[in-house]
């Protein structure tokens, strides 16, 4: 998951993300991972239920739950998928969340067969967390890769 998370960041990297994430990843000083799966969505990770609400300052507030997050509470950052109310069905964005972000809480490690070695956990994101535009990694539409940030309706 570390390599896939790094690839998502690299797909539309900004200069800030290159310095903050990619260079430390390449140097072996930063571990990132994906947070895509959600309760009740099964294999349909491309229909995230995690909600993003725009804040007046141009940032976004995230609310929802991710499951089976590899290296949960141990990685340095997490590539998280989400959608906004203005997004079409099947369109979603990924953003990078640093470990320890306000509003991020972790469940206990999964203890299932094959899951004990990777510290897969449930990630809870509370609405008090705000995400700056500089954290956006990638927006995806049904027709392919699009812009760096979510569409806003206001």
PDB file of C-alpha atoms in Angstrom:
ATOM      1  CA  UNK A   1       0.000   0.000   0.000  1.00  0.00           C
ATOM      2  CA  UNK A   2       2.956   2.317   0.558  1.00  0.00           C
ATOM      3  CA  UNK A   3       3.918   2.170  -3.133  1.00  0.00           C
ATOM      4  CA  UNK A   4       0.343   2.725  -4.321  1.00  0.00           C
ATOM      5  CA  UNK A   5      -0.140   5.640  -1.926  1.00  0.00           C
ATOM      6  CA  UNK A   6       3.101   7.194  -3.188  1.00  0.00           C
ATOM      7  CA  UNK A   7       1.955   6.683  -6.798  1.00  0.00           C
ATOM      8  CA  UNK A   8      -1.330   8.513  -6.122  1.00  0.00           C
ATOM      9  CA  UNK A   9       0.571  11.455  -4.642  1.00  0.00           C
ATOM     10  CA  UNK A  10       3.029  11.458  -7.572  1.00  0.00           C
ATOM     11  CA  UNK A  11       0.234  11.407 -10.181  1.00  0.00           C
ATOM     12  CA  UNK A  12      -0.566  15.113  -9.678  1.00  0.00           C
ATOM     13  CA  UNK A  13       2.141  16.293  -7.312  1.00  0.00           C
ATOM     14  CA  UNK A  14       2.479  19.957  -6.450  1.00  0.00           C
ATOM     15  CA  UNK A  15       5.860  21.477  -5.531  1.00  0.00           C
ATOM     16  CA  UNK A  16       4.758  21.560  -1.871  1.00  0.00           C
ATOM     17  CA  UNK A  17       3.736  17.872  -1.949  1.00  0.00           C
ATOM     18  CA  UNK A  18       7.002  16.938  -3.683  1.00  0.00           C
ATOM     19  CA  UNK A  19       8.986  18.508  -0.824  1.00  0.00           C
ATOM     20  CA  UNK A  20       6.637  17.440   1.981  1.00  0.00           C
ATOM     21  CA  UNK A  21       5.926  13.847   0.873  1.00  0.00           C
ATOM     22  CA  UNK A  22       7.675  12.484  -2.227  1.00  0.00           C
ATOM     23  CA  UNK A  23      11.252  13.439  -1.444  1.00  0.00           C
ATOM     24  CA  UNK A  24      11.062  11.938   2.091  1.00  0.00           C
ATOM     25  CA  UNK A  25       9.336   8.814   0.672  1.00  0.00           C
ATOM     26  CA  UNK A  26      12.121   8.321  -1.892  1.00  0.00           C
ATOM     27  CA  UNK A  27      14.740   8.865   0.832  1.00  0.00           C
ATOM     28  CA  UNK A  28      13.104   6.180   2.991  1.00  0.00           C
ATOM     29  CA  UNK A  29      12.156   8.655   5.747  1.00  0.00           C
ATOM     30  CA  UNK A  30       8.368   8.732   5.190  1.00  0.00           C
ATOM     31  CA  UNK A  31       5.772   5.934   5.086  1.00  0.00           C
ATOM     32  CA  UNK A  32       2.440   6.588   3.413  1.00  0.00           C
ATOM     33  CA  UNK A  33      -0.510   4.279   2.789  1.00  0.00           C
ATOM     34  CA  UNK A  34      -4.028   4.193   1.341  1.00  0.00           C
ATOM     35  CA  UNK A  35      -7.289   4.743   3.221  1.00  0.00           C
ATOM     36  CA  UNK A  36      -9.913   3.825   0.620  1.00  0.00           C
ATOM     37  CA  UNK A  37     -12.151   1.026   1.965  1.00  0.00           C
ATOM     38  CA  UNK A  38     -15.276   1.926   3.921  1.00  0.00           C
ATOM     39  CA  UNK A  39     -17.849  -0.035   5.906  1.00  0.00           C
ATOM     40  CA  UNK A  40     -20.644  -1.266   3.667  1.00  0.00           C
ATOM     41  CA  UNK A  41     -19.074  -0.378   0.302  1.00  0.00           C
ATOM     42  CA  UNK A  42     -17.476  -3.770  -0.336  1.00  0.00           C
ATOM     43  CA  UNK A  43     -15.158  -3.732  -3.341  1.00  0.00           C
ATOM     44  CA  UNK A  44     -16.589  -0.410  -4.554  1.00  0.00           C
ATOM     45  CA  UNK A  45     -13.835   1.816  -3.176  1.00  0.00           C
ATOM     46  CA  UNK A  46     -14.560   4.248  -6.023  1.00  0.00           C
ATOM     47  CA  UNK A  47     -17.892   5.227  -4.366  1.00  0.00           C
ATOM     48  CA  UNK A  48     -16.597   6.719  -1.113  1.00  0.00           C
ATOM     49  CA  UNK A  49     -19.100   7.758   1.510  1.00  0.00           C
ATOM     50  CA  UNK A  50     -16.618   9.889   3.438  1.00  0.00           C
ATOM     51  CA  UNK A  51     -18.034  13.376   3.133  1.00  0.00           C
ATOM     52  CA  UNK A  52     -16.163  16.585   2.418  1.00  0.00           C
ATOM     53  CA  UNK A  53     -17.833  19.864   3.256  1.00  0.00           C
ATOM     54  CA  UNK A  54     -16.339  23.175   2.125  1.00  0.00           C
ATOM     55  CA  UNK A  55     -15.376  25.662   4.816  1.00  0.00           C
ATOM     56  CA  UNK A  56     -15.507  29.445   4.297  1.00  0.00           C
ATOM     57  CA  UNK A  57     -11.694  29.692   4.172  1.00  0.00           C
ATOM     58  CA  UNK A  58     -11.455  27.392   1.113  1.00  0.00           C
ATOM     59  CA  UNK A  59     -10.476  24.278   3.048  1.00  0.00           C
ATOM     60  CA  UNK A  60     -12.645  21.184   3.527  1.00  0.00           C
ATOM     61  CA  UNK A  61     -13.996  19.369   6.569  1.00  0.00           C
ATOM     62  CA  UNK A  62     -13.911  15.542   6.415  1.00  0.00           C
ATOM     63  CA  UNK A  63     -16.381  13.278   8.194  1.00  0.00           C
ATOM     64  CA  UNK A  64     -16.532   9.500   7.894  1.00  0.00           C
ATOM     65  CA  UNK A  65     -14.853   6.161   8.485  1.00  0.00           C
ATOM     66  CA  UNK A  66     -12.249   4.129   6.593  1.00  0.00           C
ATOM     67  CA  UNK A  67     -11.556   0.445   7.300  1.00  0.00           C
ATOM     68  CA  UNK A  68      -8.612  -1.910   6.716  1.00  0.00           C
ATOM     69  CA  UNK A  69      -6.106   0.972   6.667  1.00  0.00           C
ATOM     70  CA  UNK A  70      -2.726  -0.746   6.375  1.00  0.00           C
ATOM     71  CA  UNK A  71      -0.139   0.589   8.845  1.00  0.00           C
ATOM     72  CA  UNK A  72      -2.949   2.469  10.586  1.00  0.00           C
ATOM     73  CA  UNK A  73      -1.581   4.771  13.297  1.00  0.00           C
ATOM     74  CA  UNK A  74       1.992   3.880  12.202  1.00  0.00           C
ATOM     75  CA  UNK A  75       2.349   5.581   8.799  1.00  0.00           C
ATOM     76  CA  UNK A  76       3.457   9.184   8.476  1.00  0.00           C
ATOM     77  CA  UNK A  77       0.601  10.052   6.111  1.00  0.00           C
ATOM     78  CA  UNK A  78      -2.550   8.571   4.583  1.00  0.00           C
ATOM     79  CA  UNK A  79      -3.985   8.957   1.073  1.00  0.00           C
ATOM     80  CA  UNK A  80      -7.732   9.195   1.763  1.00  0.00           C
ATOM     81  CA  UNK A  81     -10.581   9.065  -0.773  1.00  0.00           C
ATOM     82  CA  UNK A  82     -13.685  11.227  -0.364  1.00  0.00           C
ATOM     83  CA  UNK A  83     -16.452  12.954  -2.287  1.00  0.00           C
ATOM     84  CA  UNK A  84     -18.356  16.197  -2.053  1.00  0.00           C
ATOM     85  CA  UNK A  85     -22.064  16.833  -2.541  1.00  0.00           C
ATOM     86  CA  UNK A  86     -21.265  18.516  -5.854  1.00  0.00           C
ATOM     87  CA  UNK A  87     -19.456  15.431  -7.209  1.00  0.00           C
ATOM     88  CA  UNK A  88     -21.150  13.203  -9.773  1.00  0.00           C
ATOM     89  CA  UNK A  89     -21.732   9.567  -8.851  1.00  0.00           C
ATOM     90  CA  UNK A  90     -18.411   7.749  -9.193  1.00  0.00           C
ATOM     91  CA  UNK A  91     -16.295  10.920  -8.999  1.00  0.00           C
ATOM     92  CA  UNK A  92     -14.005  11.223  -5.996  1.00  0.00           C
ATOM     93  CA  UNK A  93     -10.878  12.957  -4.768  1.00  0.00           C
ATOM     94  CA  UNK A  94      -7.884  11.733  -2.820  1.00  0.00           C
ATOM     95  CA  UNK A  95      -6.061  13.874  -0.313  1.00  0.00           C
ATOM     96  CA  UNK A  96      -3.046  13.354   1.909  1.00  0.00           C
ATOM     97  CA  UNK A  97      -3.547  13.497   5.658  1.00  0.00           C
ATOM     98  CA  UNK A  98      -0.525  13.640   7.957  1.00  0.00           C
ATOM     99  CA  UNK A  99      -0.599  11.290  10.974  1.00  0.00           C
ATOM    100  CA  UNK A 100      -1.864  13.080  14.064  1.00  0.00           C
ATOM    101  CA  UNK A 101      -4.206  15.443  12.209  1.00  0.00           C
ATOM    102  CA  UNK A 102      -6.858  16.882  14.518  1.00  0.00           C
ATOM    103  CA  UNK A 103     -10.061  14.835  14.375  1.00  0.00           C
ATOM    104  CA  UNK A 104      -8.290  11.586  13.378  1.00  0.00           C
ATOM    105  CA  UNK A 105      -8.860   8.626  15.717  1.00  0.00           C
ATOM    106  CA  UNK A 106      -7.942   4.961  15.317  1.00  0.00           C
ATOM    107  CA  UNK A 107      -9.701   1.716  16.194  1.00  0.00           C
ATOM    108  CA  UNK A 108      -7.894  -1.338  17.489  1.00  0.00           C
ATOM    109  CA  UNK A 109      -5.792  -3.392  15.025  1.00  0.00           C
ATOM    110  CA  UNK A 110      -7.710  -6.064  13.100  1.00  0.00           C
ATOM    111  CA  UNK A 111      -6.870  -9.498  14.430  1.00  0.00           C
ATOM    112  CA  UNK A 112      -7.966 -11.585  11.437  1.00  0.00           C
ATOM    113  CA  UNK A 113      -5.813 -14.185   9.757  1.00  0.00           C
ATOM    114  CA  UNK A 114      -3.305 -12.418   7.519  1.00  0.00           C
ATOM    115  CA  UNK A 115      -4.122  -9.027   9.041  1.00  0.00           C
ATOM    116  CA  UNK A 116      -2.002  -9.137  12.184  1.00  0.00           C
ATOM    117  CA  UNK A 117       1.268  -8.261  10.474  1.00  0.00           C
ATOM    118  CA  UNK A 118       0.177  -5.027   8.820  1.00  0.00           C
ATOM    119  CA  UNK A 119      -1.625  -3.228  11.663  1.00  0.00           C
ATOM    120  CA  UNK A 120      -4.796  -2.714   9.610  1.00  0.00           C
ATOM    121  CA  UNK A 121      -7.145  -0.474  11.582  1.00  0.00           C
ATOM    122  CA  UNK A 122     -10.311   1.561  11.284  1.00  0.00           C
ATOM    123  CA  UNK A 123      -9.809   5.299  10.824  1.00  0.00           C
ATOM    124  CA  UNK A 124     -12.468   7.704  12.095  1.00  0.00           C
ATOM    125  CA  UNK A 125     -12.432  11.264  10.769  1.00  0.00           C
ATOM    126  CA  UNK A 126     -14.490  13.819  12.699  1.00  0.00           C
ATOM    127  CA  UNK A 127     -15.970  16.948  11.164  1.00  0.00           C
ATOM    128  CA  UNK A 128     -13.665  19.189  13.156  1.00  0.00           C
ATOM    129  CA  UNK A 129     -10.757  18.365  10.821  1.00  0.00           C
ATOM    130  CA  UNK A 130      -9.947  20.877   8.101  1.00  0.00           C
ATOM    131  CA  UNK A 131      -7.913  20.145   4.998  1.00  0.00           C
ATOM    132  CA  UNK A 132      -6.008  22.830   3.118  1.00  0.00           C
ATOM    133  CA  UNK A 133      -6.063  22.839  -0.684  1.00  0.00           C
ATOM    134  CA  UNK A 134      -2.336  22.119  -0.615  1.00  0.00           C
ATOM    135  CA  UNK A 135      -3.180  18.634   0.636  1.00  0.00           C
ATOM    136  CA  UNK A 136      -5.121  17.556  -2.479  1.00  0.00           C
ATOM    137  CA  UNK A 137      -3.416  14.782  -4.369  1.00  0.00           C
ATOM    138  CA  UNK A 138      -5.786  13.714  -7.131  1.00  0.00           C
ATOM    139  CA  UNK A 139      -9.369  14.029  -8.306  1.00  0.00           C
ATOM    140  CA  UNK A 140     -10.835  11.241 -10.411  1.00  0.00           C
ATOM    141  CA  UNK A 141     -13.892  11.289 -12.659  1.00  0.00           C
ATOM    142  CA  UNK A 142     -15.493   8.450 -14.551  1.00  0.00           C
ATOM    143  CA  UNK A 143     -13.716   9.748 -17.646  1.00  0.00           C
ATOM    144  CA  UNK A 144     -10.271   9.769 -16.022  1.00  0.00           C
ATOM    145  CA  UNK A 145      -7.981  12.026 -14.009  1.00  0.00           C
ATOM    146  CA  UNK A 146      -9.114  15.612 -13.572  1.00  0.00           C
ATOM    147  CA  UNK A 147      -8.112  18.651 -11.548  1.00  0.00           C
ATOM    148  CA  UNK A 148      -6.324  18.889  -8.239  1.00  0.00           C
ATOM    149  CA  UNK A 149      -9.264  20.017  -6.110  1.00  0.00           C
ATOM    150  CA  UNK A 150     -12.932  19.302  -5.609  1.00  0.00           C
ATOM    151  CA  UNK A 151     -15.489  21.313  -7.504  1.00  0.00           C
ATOM    152  CA  UNK A 152     -17.170  23.903  -5.350  1.00  0.00           C
ATOM    153  CA  UNK A 153     -20.789  24.948  -5.724  1.00  0.00           C
ATOM    154  CA  UNK A 154     -20.656  28.218  -3.786  1.00  0.00           C
TER     155      UNK A 154
END
